[in-house]
PDB file of C-alpha atoms in Angstrom:
ATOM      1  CA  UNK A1443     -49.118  15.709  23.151  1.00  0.00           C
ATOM      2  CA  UNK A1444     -46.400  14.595  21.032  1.00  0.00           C
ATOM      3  CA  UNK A1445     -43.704  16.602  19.773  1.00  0.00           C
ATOM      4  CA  UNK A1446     -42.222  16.681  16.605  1.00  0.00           C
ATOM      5  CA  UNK A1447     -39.257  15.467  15.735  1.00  0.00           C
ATOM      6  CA  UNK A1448     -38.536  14.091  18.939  1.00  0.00           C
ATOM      7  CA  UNK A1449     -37.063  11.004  20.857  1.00  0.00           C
ATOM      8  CA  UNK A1450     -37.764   9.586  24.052  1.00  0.00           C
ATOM      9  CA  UNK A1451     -34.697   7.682  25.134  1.00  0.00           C
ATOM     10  CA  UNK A1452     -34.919   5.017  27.719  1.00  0.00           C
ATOM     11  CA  UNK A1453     -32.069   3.444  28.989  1.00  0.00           C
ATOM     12  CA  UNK A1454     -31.962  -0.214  31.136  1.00  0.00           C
ATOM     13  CA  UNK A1455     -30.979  -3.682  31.257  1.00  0.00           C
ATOM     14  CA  UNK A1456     -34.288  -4.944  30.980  1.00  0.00           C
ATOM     15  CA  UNK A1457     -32.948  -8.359  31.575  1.00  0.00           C
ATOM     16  CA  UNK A1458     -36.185 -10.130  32.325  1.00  0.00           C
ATOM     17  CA  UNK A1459     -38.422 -13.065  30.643  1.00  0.00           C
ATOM     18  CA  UNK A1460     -40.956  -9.988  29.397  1.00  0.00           C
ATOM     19  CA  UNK A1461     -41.497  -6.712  30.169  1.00  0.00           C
ATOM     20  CA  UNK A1462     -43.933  -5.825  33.697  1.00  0.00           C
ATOM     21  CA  UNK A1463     -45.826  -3.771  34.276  1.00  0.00           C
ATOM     22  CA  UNK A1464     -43.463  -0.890  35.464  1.00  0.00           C
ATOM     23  CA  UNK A1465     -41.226  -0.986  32.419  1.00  0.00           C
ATOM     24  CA  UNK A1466     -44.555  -0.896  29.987  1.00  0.00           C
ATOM     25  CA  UNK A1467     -45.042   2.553  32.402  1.00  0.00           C
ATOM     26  CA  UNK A1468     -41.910   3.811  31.352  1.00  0.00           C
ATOM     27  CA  UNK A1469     -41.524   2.777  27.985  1.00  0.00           C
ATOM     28  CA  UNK A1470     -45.095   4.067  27.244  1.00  0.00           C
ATOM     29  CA  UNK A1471     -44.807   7.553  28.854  1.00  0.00           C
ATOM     30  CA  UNK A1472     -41.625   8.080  27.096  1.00  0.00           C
ATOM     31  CA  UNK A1473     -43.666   7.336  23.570  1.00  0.00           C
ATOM     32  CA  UNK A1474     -46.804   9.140  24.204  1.00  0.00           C
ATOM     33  CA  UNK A1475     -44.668  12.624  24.446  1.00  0.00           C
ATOM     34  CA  UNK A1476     -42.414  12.264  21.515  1.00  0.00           C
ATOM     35  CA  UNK A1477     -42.440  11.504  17.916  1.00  0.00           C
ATOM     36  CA  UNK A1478     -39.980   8.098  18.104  1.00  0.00           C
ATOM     37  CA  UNK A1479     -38.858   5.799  21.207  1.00  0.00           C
ATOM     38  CA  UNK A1480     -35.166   4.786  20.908  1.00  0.00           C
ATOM     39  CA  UNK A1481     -34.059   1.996  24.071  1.00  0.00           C
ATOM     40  CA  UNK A1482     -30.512   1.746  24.450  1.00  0.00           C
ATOM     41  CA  UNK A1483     -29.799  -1.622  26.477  1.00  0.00           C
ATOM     42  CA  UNK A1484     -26.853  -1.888  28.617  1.00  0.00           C
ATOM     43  CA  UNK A1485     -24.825  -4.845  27.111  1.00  0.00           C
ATOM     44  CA  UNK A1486     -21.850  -6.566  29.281  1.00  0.00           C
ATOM     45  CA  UNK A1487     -19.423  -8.131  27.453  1.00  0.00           C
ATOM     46  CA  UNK A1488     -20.786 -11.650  28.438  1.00  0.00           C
ATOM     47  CA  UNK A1489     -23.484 -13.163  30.317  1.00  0.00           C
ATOM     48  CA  UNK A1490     -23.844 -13.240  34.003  1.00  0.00           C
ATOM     49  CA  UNK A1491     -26.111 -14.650  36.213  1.00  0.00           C
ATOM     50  CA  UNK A1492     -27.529 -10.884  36.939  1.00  0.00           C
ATOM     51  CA  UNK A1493     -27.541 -10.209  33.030  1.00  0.00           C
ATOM     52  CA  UNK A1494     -28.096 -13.361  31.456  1.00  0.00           C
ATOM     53  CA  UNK A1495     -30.043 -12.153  28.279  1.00  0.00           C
ATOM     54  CA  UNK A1496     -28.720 -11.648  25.111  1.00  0.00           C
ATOM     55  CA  UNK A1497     -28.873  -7.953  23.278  1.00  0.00           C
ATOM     56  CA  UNK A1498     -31.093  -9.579  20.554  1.00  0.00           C
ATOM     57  CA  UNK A1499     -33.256 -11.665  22.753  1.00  0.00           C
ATOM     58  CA  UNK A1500     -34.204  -8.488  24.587  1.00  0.00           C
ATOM     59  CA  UNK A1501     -34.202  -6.183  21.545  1.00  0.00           C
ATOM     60  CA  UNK A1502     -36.736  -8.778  19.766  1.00  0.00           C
ATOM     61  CA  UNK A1503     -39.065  -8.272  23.432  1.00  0.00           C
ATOM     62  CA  UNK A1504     -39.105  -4.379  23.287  1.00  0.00           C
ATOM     63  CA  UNK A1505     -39.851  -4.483  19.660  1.00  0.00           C
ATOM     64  CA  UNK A1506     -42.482  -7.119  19.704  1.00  0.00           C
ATOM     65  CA  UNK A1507     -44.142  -5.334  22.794  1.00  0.00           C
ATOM     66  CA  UNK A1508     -43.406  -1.967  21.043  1.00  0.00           C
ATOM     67  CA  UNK A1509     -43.212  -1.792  17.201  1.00  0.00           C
ATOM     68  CA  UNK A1510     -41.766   1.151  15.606  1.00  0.00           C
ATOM     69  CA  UNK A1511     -39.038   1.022  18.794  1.00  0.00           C
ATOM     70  CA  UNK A1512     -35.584   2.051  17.661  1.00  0.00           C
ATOM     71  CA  UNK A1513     -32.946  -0.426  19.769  1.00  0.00           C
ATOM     72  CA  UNK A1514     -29.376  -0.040  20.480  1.00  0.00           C
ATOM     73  CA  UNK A1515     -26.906  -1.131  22.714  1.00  0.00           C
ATOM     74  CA  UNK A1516     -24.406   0.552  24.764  1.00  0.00           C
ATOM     75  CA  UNK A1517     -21.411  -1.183  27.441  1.00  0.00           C
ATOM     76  CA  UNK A1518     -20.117  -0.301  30.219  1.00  0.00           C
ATOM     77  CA  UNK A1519     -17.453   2.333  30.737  1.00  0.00           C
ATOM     78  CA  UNK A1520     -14.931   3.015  33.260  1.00  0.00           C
ATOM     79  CA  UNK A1521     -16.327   5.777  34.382  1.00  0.00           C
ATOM     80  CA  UNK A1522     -19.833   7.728  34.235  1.00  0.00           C
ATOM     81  CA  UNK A1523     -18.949   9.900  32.505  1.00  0.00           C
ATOM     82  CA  UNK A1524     -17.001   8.299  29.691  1.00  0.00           C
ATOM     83  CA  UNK A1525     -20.444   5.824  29.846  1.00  0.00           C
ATOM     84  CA  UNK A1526     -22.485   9.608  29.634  1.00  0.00           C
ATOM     85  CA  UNK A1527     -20.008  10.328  26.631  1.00  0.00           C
ATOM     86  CA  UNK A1528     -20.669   7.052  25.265  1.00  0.00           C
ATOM     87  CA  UNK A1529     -24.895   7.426  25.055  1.00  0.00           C
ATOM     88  CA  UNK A1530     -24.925  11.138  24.265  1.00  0.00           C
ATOM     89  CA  UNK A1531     -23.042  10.504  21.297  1.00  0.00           C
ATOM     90  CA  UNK A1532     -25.148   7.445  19.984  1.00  0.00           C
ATOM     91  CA  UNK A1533     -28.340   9.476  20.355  1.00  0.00           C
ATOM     92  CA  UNK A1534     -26.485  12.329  18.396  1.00  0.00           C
ATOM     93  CA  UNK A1535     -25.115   9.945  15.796  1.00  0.00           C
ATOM     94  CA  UNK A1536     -28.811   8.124  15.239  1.00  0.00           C
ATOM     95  CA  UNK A1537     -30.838  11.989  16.063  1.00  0.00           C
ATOM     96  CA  UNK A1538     -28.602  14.667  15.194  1.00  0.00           C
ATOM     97  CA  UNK A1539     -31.535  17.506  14.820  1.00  0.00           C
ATOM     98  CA  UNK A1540     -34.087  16.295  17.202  1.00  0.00           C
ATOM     99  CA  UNK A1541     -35.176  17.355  20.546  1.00  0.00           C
ATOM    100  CA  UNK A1542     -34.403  14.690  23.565  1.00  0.00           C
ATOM    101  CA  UNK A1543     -35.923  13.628  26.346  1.00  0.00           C
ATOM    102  CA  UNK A1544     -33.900  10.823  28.751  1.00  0.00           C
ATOM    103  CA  UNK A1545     -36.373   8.873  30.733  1.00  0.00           C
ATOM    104  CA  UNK A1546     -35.902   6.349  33.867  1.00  0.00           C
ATOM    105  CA  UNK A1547     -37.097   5.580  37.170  1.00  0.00           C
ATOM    106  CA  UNK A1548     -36.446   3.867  40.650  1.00  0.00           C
ATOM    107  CA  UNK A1549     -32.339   3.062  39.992  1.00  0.00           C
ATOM    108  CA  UNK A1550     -32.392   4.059  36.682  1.00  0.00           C
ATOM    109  CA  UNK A1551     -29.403   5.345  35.007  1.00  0.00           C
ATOM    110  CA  UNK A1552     -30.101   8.977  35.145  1.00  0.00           C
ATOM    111  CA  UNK A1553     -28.558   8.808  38.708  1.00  0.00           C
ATOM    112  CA  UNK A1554     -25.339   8.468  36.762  1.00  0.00           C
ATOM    113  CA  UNK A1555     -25.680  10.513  33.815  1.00  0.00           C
ATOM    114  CA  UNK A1556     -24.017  13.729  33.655  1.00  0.00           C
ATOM    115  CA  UNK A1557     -24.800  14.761  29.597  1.00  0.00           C
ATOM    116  CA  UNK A1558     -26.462  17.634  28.045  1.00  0.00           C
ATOM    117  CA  UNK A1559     -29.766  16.556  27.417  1.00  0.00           C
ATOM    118  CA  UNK A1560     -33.473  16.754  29.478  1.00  0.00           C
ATOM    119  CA  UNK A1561     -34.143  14.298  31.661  1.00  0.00           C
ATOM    120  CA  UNK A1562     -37.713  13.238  32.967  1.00  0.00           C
ATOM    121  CA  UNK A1563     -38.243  11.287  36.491  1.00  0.00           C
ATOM    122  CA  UNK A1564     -41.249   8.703  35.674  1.00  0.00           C
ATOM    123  CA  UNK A1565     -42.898   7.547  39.322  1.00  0.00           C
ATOM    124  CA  UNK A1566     -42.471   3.900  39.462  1.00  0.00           C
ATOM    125  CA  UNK A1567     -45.530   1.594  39.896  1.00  0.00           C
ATOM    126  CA  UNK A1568     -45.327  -0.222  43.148  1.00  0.00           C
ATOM    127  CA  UNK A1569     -44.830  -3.660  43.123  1.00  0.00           C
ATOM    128  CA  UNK A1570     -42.536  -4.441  39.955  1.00  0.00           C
ATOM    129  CA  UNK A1571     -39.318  -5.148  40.184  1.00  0.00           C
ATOM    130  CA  UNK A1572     -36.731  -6.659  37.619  1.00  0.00           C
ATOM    131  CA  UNK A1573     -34.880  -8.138  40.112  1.00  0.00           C
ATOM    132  CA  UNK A1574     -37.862  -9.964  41.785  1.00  0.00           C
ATOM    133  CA  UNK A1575     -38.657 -11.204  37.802  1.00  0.00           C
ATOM    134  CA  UNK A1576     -35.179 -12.522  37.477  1.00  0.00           C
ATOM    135  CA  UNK A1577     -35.639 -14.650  41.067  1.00  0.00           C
ATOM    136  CA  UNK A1578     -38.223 -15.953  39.805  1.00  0.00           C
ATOM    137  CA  UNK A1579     -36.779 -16.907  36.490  1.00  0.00           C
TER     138      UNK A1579
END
């Protein structure tokens, strides 16, 4: 049941050609509980050959496969938890009165993040893999 007032946050790279399976797992659960979704994509200051996708090339994919999907960005920092500083206060600059929910998965970032808000573990489906999607690619 959703709550009100409520985000789901999601944070990843999601540098792929369009979303599998396993991030359509994650990005869904996080909506079905909570009133809005807001994806905050990890954005290096240029591209890479292991993050070669734009912030608006993958910002137009999560909002085409998810409309209504509030999309940031957020870089890296030098440490966690100047990066944890970093996200808690864009979530409390966009959501300053609502409750929050962090989701992730297999290596997501909540391994790393230190902050003051809930976090939620979503079981991976087996056999999807970013990395595998960007081989092929």
């Amino acid at each position: 049941m959703k709550k009100h007032n409520s985000i789901g946050v999601v944070v990843g790279r999601f540098q792929v050609a369009s979303l599998h399976a396993g991030h359509k797992h994650l990005l869904r659960r996080a909506k079905k509980f909570n009133s809005h979704l807001f994806v905050v994509l990890g954005t290096p200051e240029f591209p890479t050959p292991r993050n070669p996708l734009s912030f608006e090339m993958r910002k137009r994919m999560i909002e085409k496969t998810f409309p209504g999907t509030i999309v940031a960005s957020i870089a890296d920092r030098r440490s966690d938890q100047e990066w944890t500083e970093a996200l808690d206060a864009l979530i409390a600059e966009r959501f300053p009165n609502a409750g929050v929910t962090l989701y992730g998965s297999r290596d997501s970032f909540l391994a790393i993040y230190r902050g003051t808000h809930r976090s939620e573990i979503v079981d991976e489906l087996p056999g999807h893999s970013g990395t595998q999607e960007r081989a092929r690619v």
